[in-house]
Amino acid sequence: MPRSIRPDAVLVQAVIAGALSFAHLHDLAAAAGQSGWKAWAYPVSVDLLLVAAWRRLRAGRDRSSWTWFAIALAASLGANVATAGLLDLHHVPAWLRILVAGWPALAFLGGTLLVHAPAAATPAPEREPGEEPAAPEVEVHRTDTPNPAAAPTPELAPAKPPAAVPTVPPALLDHARSIADAHRTATGEQITADALTARLGLPAPTCQAIVAQLQLA
């Protein structure tokens, strides 16, 4: 559903004021010798410079915008006052003709400076009370070569003491020797350590001691 259009008092007032100011500027330019389309271009130039300076002021771009805003406002206000009967438009003084003739160059300069005005620097964010500033990052480069850490030497387990060799009685040693001799006589070969151990039937350490003394393989 289309929205209903309601008249805005502020907008109506702006249109009326703009039309009157536009007409006054046209009349003053025509009285100063600017005829035809040139008389209509003067109010357009003044109003555009006024609007451009005001937009720069709203954006906070450049402080020089106040200067151009004041120049454009003075031109518009001067034309309104001059056409109020204080100035004879049929006999315009020479200084006014010079001002009107020089306005295009002044307006061009102001518009160019407003368009190419540098952007204002963004202010740094304010630090909250009690907040410490962040420390700058510092990159460290080492010039010396660090010595590699020495590898830990593994601890050696303590050596086990050698097992005590059992003492073989001479009688037992003679008995084992007689068994070895009898086996050699019967087979013609030397008895082995396993065979002697099986024949004696003694504990392994004792048999190993006897085999070592008899030098059996």
mmCIF file of C-alpha atoms in Angstrom:
data_model
loop_
_atom_site.group_PDB
_atom_site.id
_atom_site.type_symbol
_atom_site.label_atom_id
_atom_site.label_comp_id
_atom_site.label_asym_id
_atom_site.label_seq_id
_atom_site.Cartn_x
_atom_site.Cartn_y
_atom_site.Cartn_z
ATOM 1 C CA MET A 1 0.000 0.000 0.000
ATOM 2 C CA PRO A 2 1.571 3.356 -0.981
ATOM 3 C CA ARG A 3 2.450 5.628 1.888
ATOM 4 C CA SER A 4 0.612 8.907 2.150
ATOM 5 C CA ILE A 5 2.670 12.012 1.381
ATOM 6 C CA ARG A 6 2.457 14.562 4.191
ATOM 7 C CA PRO A 7 3.800 18.094 3.767
ATOM 8 C CA ASP A 8 6.786 18.938 5.950
ATOM 9 C CA ALA A 9 6.891 22.520 7.221
ATOM 10 C CA VAL A 10 10.668 22.562 7.313
ATOM 11 C CA LEU A 11 10.906 21.282 3.734
ATOM 12 C CA VAL A 12 8.352 23.825 2.502
ATOM 13 C CA GLN A 13 10.221 26.623 4.267
ATOM 14 C CA ALA A 14 13.531 25.476 2.727
ATOM 15 C CA VAL A 15 12.014 25.447 -0.771
ATOM 16 C CA ILE A 16 10.577 28.941 -0.363
ATOM 17 C CA ALA A 17 13.800 30.385 1.057
ATOM 18 C CA GLY A 18 15.856 28.725 -1.665
ATOM 19 C CA ALA A 19 13.619 30.071 -4.406
ATOM 20 C CA LEU A 20 13.769 33.618 -3.061
ATOM 21 C CA SER A 21 17.551 33.519 -2.639
ATOM 22 C CA PHE A 22 17.896 32.030 -6.119
ATOM 23 C CA ALA A 23 15.816 34.858 -7.593
ATOM 24 C CA HIS A 24 17.755 37.558 -5.750
ATOM 25 C CA LEU A 25 21.081 36.208 -6.975
ATOM 26 C CA HIS A 26 19.731 36.075 -10.524
ATOM 27 C CA ASP A 27 18.518 39.667 -10.359
ATOM 28 C CA LEU A 28 21.832 40.895 -8.961
ATOM 29 C CA ALA A 29 23.856 39.044 -11.616
ATOM 30 C CA ALA A 30 21.610 40.417 -14.371
ATOM 31 C CA ALA A 31 21.936 43.956 -13.014
ATOM 32 C CA ALA A 32 25.763 43.533 -12.956
ATOM 33 C CA GLY A 33 25.806 42.828 -16.697
ATOM 34 C CA GLN A 34 25.455 39.012 -16.749
ATOM 35 C CA SER A 35 22.613 38.344 -19.194
ATOM 36 C CA GLY A 36 20.874 35.214 -20.432
ATOM 37 C CA TRP A 37 21.907 31.826 -19.042
ATOM 38 C CA LYS A 38 24.854 33.386 -17.197
ATOM 39 C CA ALA A 39 22.513 35.211 -14.824
ATOM 40 C CA TRP A 40 20.865 31.882 -13.950
ATOM 41 C CA ALA A 41 24.231 30.114 -13.481
ATOM 42 C CA TYR A 42 25.315 32.479 -10.708
ATOM 43 C CA PRO A 43 22.728 31.374 -8.090
ATOM 44 C CA VAL A 44 23.422 27.731 -8.952
ATOM 45 C CA SER A 45 27.154 28.277 -8.377
ATOM 46 C CA VAL A 46 26.645 30.063 -5.049
ATOM 47 C CA ASP A 47 24.203 27.484 -3.693
ATOM 48 C CA LEU A 48 26.359 24.522 -4.765
ATOM 49 C CA LEU A 49 29.416 25.965 -3.050
ATOM 50 C CA LEU A 50 27.354 26.568 0.081
ATOM 51 C CA VAL A 51 26.048 22.990 0.107
ATOM 52 C CA ALA A 52 29.499 21.493 -0.610
ATOM 53 C CA ALA A 53 31.117 23.447 2.219
ATOM 54 C CA TRP A 54 28.327 22.445 4.603
ATOM 55 C CA ARG A 55 28.743 18.758 3.767
ATOM 56 C CA ARG A 56 32.460 18.990 4.423
ATOM 57 C CA LEU A 57 31.749 20.624 7.761
ATOM 58 C CA ARG A 58 29.361 17.814 8.683
ATOM 59 C CA ALA A 59 31.977 15.202 7.762
ATOM 60 C CA GLY A 60 34.674 17.045 9.738
ATOM 61 C CA ARG A 61 37.152 16.745 6.859
ATOM 62 C CA ASP A 62 38.895 20.134 6.836
ATOM 63 C CA ARG A 63 38.802 23.326 8.849
ATOM 64 C CA SER A 64 39.097 25.401 5.659
ATOM 65 C CA SER A 65 35.509 24.378 4.913
ATOM 66 C CA TRP A 66 34.432 27.115 7.329
ATOM 67 C CA THR A 67 36.126 29.691 5.097
ATOM 68 C CA TRP A 68 34.316 28.610 1.939
ATOM 69 C CA PHE A 69 31.047 28.230 3.805
ATOM 70 C CA ALA A 70 31.372 31.834 5.037
ATOM 71 C CA ILE A 71 32.232 33.102 1.517
ATOM 72 C CA ALA A 72 29.220 31.371 -0.072
ATOM 73 C CA LEU A 73 26.924 32.522 2.749
ATOM 74 C CA ALA A 74 28.174 36.120 2.394
ATOM 75 C CA ALA A 75 27.498 36.032 -1.369
ATOM 76 C CA SER A 76 23.970 34.704 -0.879
ATOM 77 C CA LEU A 77 23.159 37.008 2.018
ATOM 78 C CA GLY A 78 24.694 40.019 0.238
ATOM 79 C CA ALA A 79 22.560 39.442 -2.839
ATOM 80 C CA ASN A 80 19.405 39.191 -0.709
ATOM 81 C CA VAL A 81 20.218 42.436 1.102
ATOM 82 C CA ALA A 82 21.283 44.276 -2.070
ATOM 83 C CA THR A 83 17.994 43.550 -3.825
ATOM 84 C CA ALA A 84 15.955 44.777 -0.849
ATOM 85 C CA GLY A 85 16.037 48.372 -2.144
ATOM 86 C CA LEU A 86 19.379 49.375 -0.642
ATOM 87 C CA LEU A 87 21.054 49.207 -4.047
ATOM 88 C CA ASP A 88 19.913 50.799 -7.295
ATOM 89 C CA LEU A 89 19.933 47.857 -9.712
ATOM 90 C CA HIS A 90 19.778 50.258 -12.660
ATOM 91 C CA HIS A 91 23.059 51.887 -11.648
ATOM 92 C CA VAL A 92 25.245 49.100 -10.185
ATOM 93 C CA PRO A 93 28.633 50.369 -8.899
ATOM 94 C CA ALA A 94 31.821 49.203 -10.570
ATOM 95 C CA TRP A 95 33.114 47.284 -7.524
ATOM 96 C CA LEU A 96 29.984 45.089 -7.552
ATOM 97 C CA ARG A 97 30.416 44.344 -11.243
ATOM 98 C CA ILE A 98 34.014 43.284 -10.480
ATOM 99 C CA LEU A 99 32.854 40.966 -7.666
ATOM 100 C CA VAL A 100 30.193 39.354 -9.838
ATOM 101 C CA ALA A 101 32.615 38.914 -12.732
ATOM 102 C CA GLY A 102 35.267 37.356 -10.492
ATOM 103 C CA TRP A 103 32.889 34.980 -8.703
ATOM 104 C CA PRO A 104 33.210 32.022 -11.167
ATOM 105 C CA ALA A 105 36.960 31.777 -10.613
ATOM 106 C CA LEU A 106 36.533 32.004 -6.838
ATOM 107 C CA ALA A 107 33.774 29.393 -6.817
ATOM 108 C CA PHE A 108 35.850 27.043 -8.993
ATOM 109 C CA LEU A 109 38.814 27.354 -6.626
ATOM 110 C CA GLY A 110 36.662 26.707 -3.573
ATOM 111 C CA GLY A 111 34.930 23.683 -5.118
ATOM 112 C CA THR A 112 38.253 22.171 -6.193
ATOM 113 C CA LEU A 113 39.805 22.576 -2.748
ATOM 114 C CA LEU A 114 36.728 21.112 -1.052
ATOM 115 C CA VAL A 115 36.691 18.089 -3.335
ATOM 116 C CA HIS A 116 40.409 17.358 -2.918
ATOM 117 C CA ALA A 117 40.649 18.204 0.769
ATOM 118 C CA PRO A 118 42.730 15.588 2.654
ATOM 119 C CA ALA A 119 40.835 13.279 4.979
ATOM 120 C CA ALA A 120 41.171 14.037 8.651
ATOM 121 C CA ALA A 121 43.381 11.692 10.636
ATOM 122 C CA THR A 122 41.483 9.136 12.657
ATOM 123 C CA PRO A 123 42.047 9.814 16.365
ATOM 124 C CA ALA A 124 43.640 7.035 18.362
ATOM 125 C CA PRO A 125 41.233 5.156 20.649
ATOM 126 C CA GLU A 126 41.340 6.414 24.203
ATOM 127 C CA ARG A 127 42.731 4.103 26.815
ATOM 128 C CA GLU A 128 40.460 3.222 29.685
ATOM 129 C CA PRO A 129 41.657 4.201 33.178
ATOM 130 C CA GLY A 130 43.834 1.516 34.674
ATOM 131 C CA GLU A 131 44.543 -0.144 31.343
ATOM 132 C CA GLU A 132 48.228 -0.628 30.710
ATOM 133 C CA PRO A 133 49.582 0.008 27.206
ATOM 134 C CA ALA A 134 50.507 -3.086 25.303
ATOM 135 C CA ALA A 135 54.230 -3.736 25.207
ATOM 136 C CA PRO A 136 55.736 -3.593 21.722
ATOM 137 C CA GLU A 137 56.771 -6.883 20.244
ATOM 138 C CA VAL A 138 60.539 -7.321 20.090
ATOM 139 C CA GLU A 139 62.083 -9.855 17.765
ATOM 140 C CA VAL A 140 65.337 -11.328 19.117
ATOM 141 C CA HIS A 141 67.968 -12.859 16.838
ATOM 142 C CA ARG A 142 70.756 -14.841 18.503
ATOM 143 C CA THR A 143 74.208 -14.539 16.943
ATOM 144 C CA ASP A 144 75.912 -17.220 19.022
ATOM 145 C CA THR A 145 75.331 -20.902 18.485
ATOM 146 C CA PRO A 146 74.105 -22.493 21.683
ATOM 147 C CA ASN A 147 75.952 -25.625 22.751
ATOM 148 C CA PRO A 148 73.723 -28.637 22.530
ATOM 149 C CA ALA A 149 72.902 -29.999 25.901
ATOM 150 C CA ALA A 150 75.009 -32.995 26.728
ATOM 151 C CA ALA A 151 73.028 -36.185 26.598
ATOM 152 C CA PRO A 152 72.751 -37.786 29.996
ATOM 153 C CA THR A 153 75.061 -40.746 30.393
ATOM 154 C CA PRO A 154 73.062 -43.844 31.218
ATOM 155 C CA GLU A 155 74.015 -45.288 34.526
ATOM 156 C CA LEU A 156 75.532 -48.752 34.231
ATOM 157 C CA ALA A 157 74.048 -51.426 36.348
ATOM 158 C CA PRO A 158 76.513 -52.702 38.899
ATOM 159 C CA ALA A 159 78.226 -55.857 37.793
ATOM 160 C CA LYS A 160 77.015 -58.935 39.502
ATOM 161 C CA PRO A 161 79.695 -60.704 41.503
ATOM 162 C CA PRO A 162 80.781 -63.959 39.923
ATOM 163 C CA ALA A 163 79.049 -66.984 41.279
ATOM 164 C CA ALA A 164 81.108 -68.892 43.716
ATOM 165 C CA VAL A 165 82.551 -72.085 42.243
ATOM 166 C CA PRO A 166 81.652 -75.031 44.479
ATOM 167 C CA THR A 167 84.541 -77.003 45.901
ATOM 168 C CA VAL A 168 84.707 -80.559 44.568
ATOM 169 C CA PRO A 169 85.947 -83.180 47.069
ATOM 170 C CA PRO A 170 88.912 -85.199 45.791
ATOM 171 C CA ALA A 171 86.982 -88.441 46.224
ATOM 172 C CA LEU A 172 84.123 -87.165 44.035
ATOM 173 C CA LEU A 173 86.593 -85.914 41.455
ATOM 174 C CA ASP A 174 88.300 -89.365 41.385
ATOM 175 C CA HIS A 175 84.896 -91.019 40.954
ATOM 176 C CA ALA A 176 84.053 -88.790 38.013
ATOM 177 C CA ARG A 177 87.459 -89.455 36.471
ATOM 178 C CA SER A 178 86.952 -93.203 36.782
ATOM 179 C CA ILE A 179 83.584 -92.898 35.021
ATOM 180 C CA ALA A 180 85.197 -90.921 32.220
ATOM 181 C CA ASP A 181 88.008 -93.487 31.875
ATOM 182 C CA ALA A 182 85.582 -96.392 31.778
ATOM 183 C CA HIS A 183 83.558 -94.673 29.060
ATOM 184 C CA ARG A 184 86.696 -94.044 27.031
ATOM 185 C CA THR A 185 87.768 -97.697 27.400
ATOM 186 C CA ALA A 186 84.327 -98.971 26.386
ATOM 187 C CA THR A 187 83.597 -96.612 23.477
ATOM 188 C CA GLY A 188 86.988 -95.319 22.515
ATOM 189 C CA GLU A 189 85.676 -91.768 22.791
ATOM 190 C CA GLN A 190 85.808 -89.123 25.508
ATOM 191 C CA ILE A 191 82.650 -88.795 27.573
ATOM 192 C CA THR A 192 80.697 -85.587 27.074
ATOM 193 C CA ALA A 193 79.805 -83.125 29.791
ATOM 194 C CA ASP A 194 76.086 -83.908 29.462
ATOM 195 C CA ALA A 195 76.684 -87.623 29.723
ATOM 196 C CA LEU A 196 78.893 -87.212 32.778
ATOM 197 C CA THR A 197 76.316 -84.940 34.436
ATOM 198 C CA ALA A 198 73.601 -87.536 33.801
ATOM 199 C CA ARG A 199 75.797 -90.334 35.244
ATOM 200 C CA LEU A 200 76.701 -88.387 38.400
ATOM 201 C CA GLY A 201 73.188 -87.074 39.193
ATOM 202 C CA LEU A 202 74.595 -84.138 41.162
ATOM 203 C CA PRO A 203 73.543 -80.446 41.138
ATOM 204 C CA ALA A 204 74.454 -78.500 38.007
ATOM 205 C CA PRO A 205 77.043 -76.192 39.641
ATOM 206 C CA THR A 206 78.911 -79.185 41.049
ATOM 207 C CA CYS A 207 78.829 -81.017 37.734
ATOM 208 C CA GLN A 208 80.071 -77.930 35.902
ATOM 209 C CA ALA A 209 82.975 -77.649 38.338
ATOM 210 C CA ILE A 210 83.894 -81.315 37.785
ATOM 211 C CA VAL A 211 83.664 -80.923 33.957
ATOM 212 C CA ALA A 212 85.913 -77.866 34.158
ATOM 213 C CA GLN A 213 88.532 -79.683 36.184
ATOM 214 C CA LEU A 214 88.430 -82.757 33.938
ATOM 215 C CA GLN A 215 88.536 -80.481 30.862
ATOM 216 C CA LEU A 216 85.650 -82.250 29.167
ATOM 217 C CA ALA A 217 83.965 -80.708 26.112
#
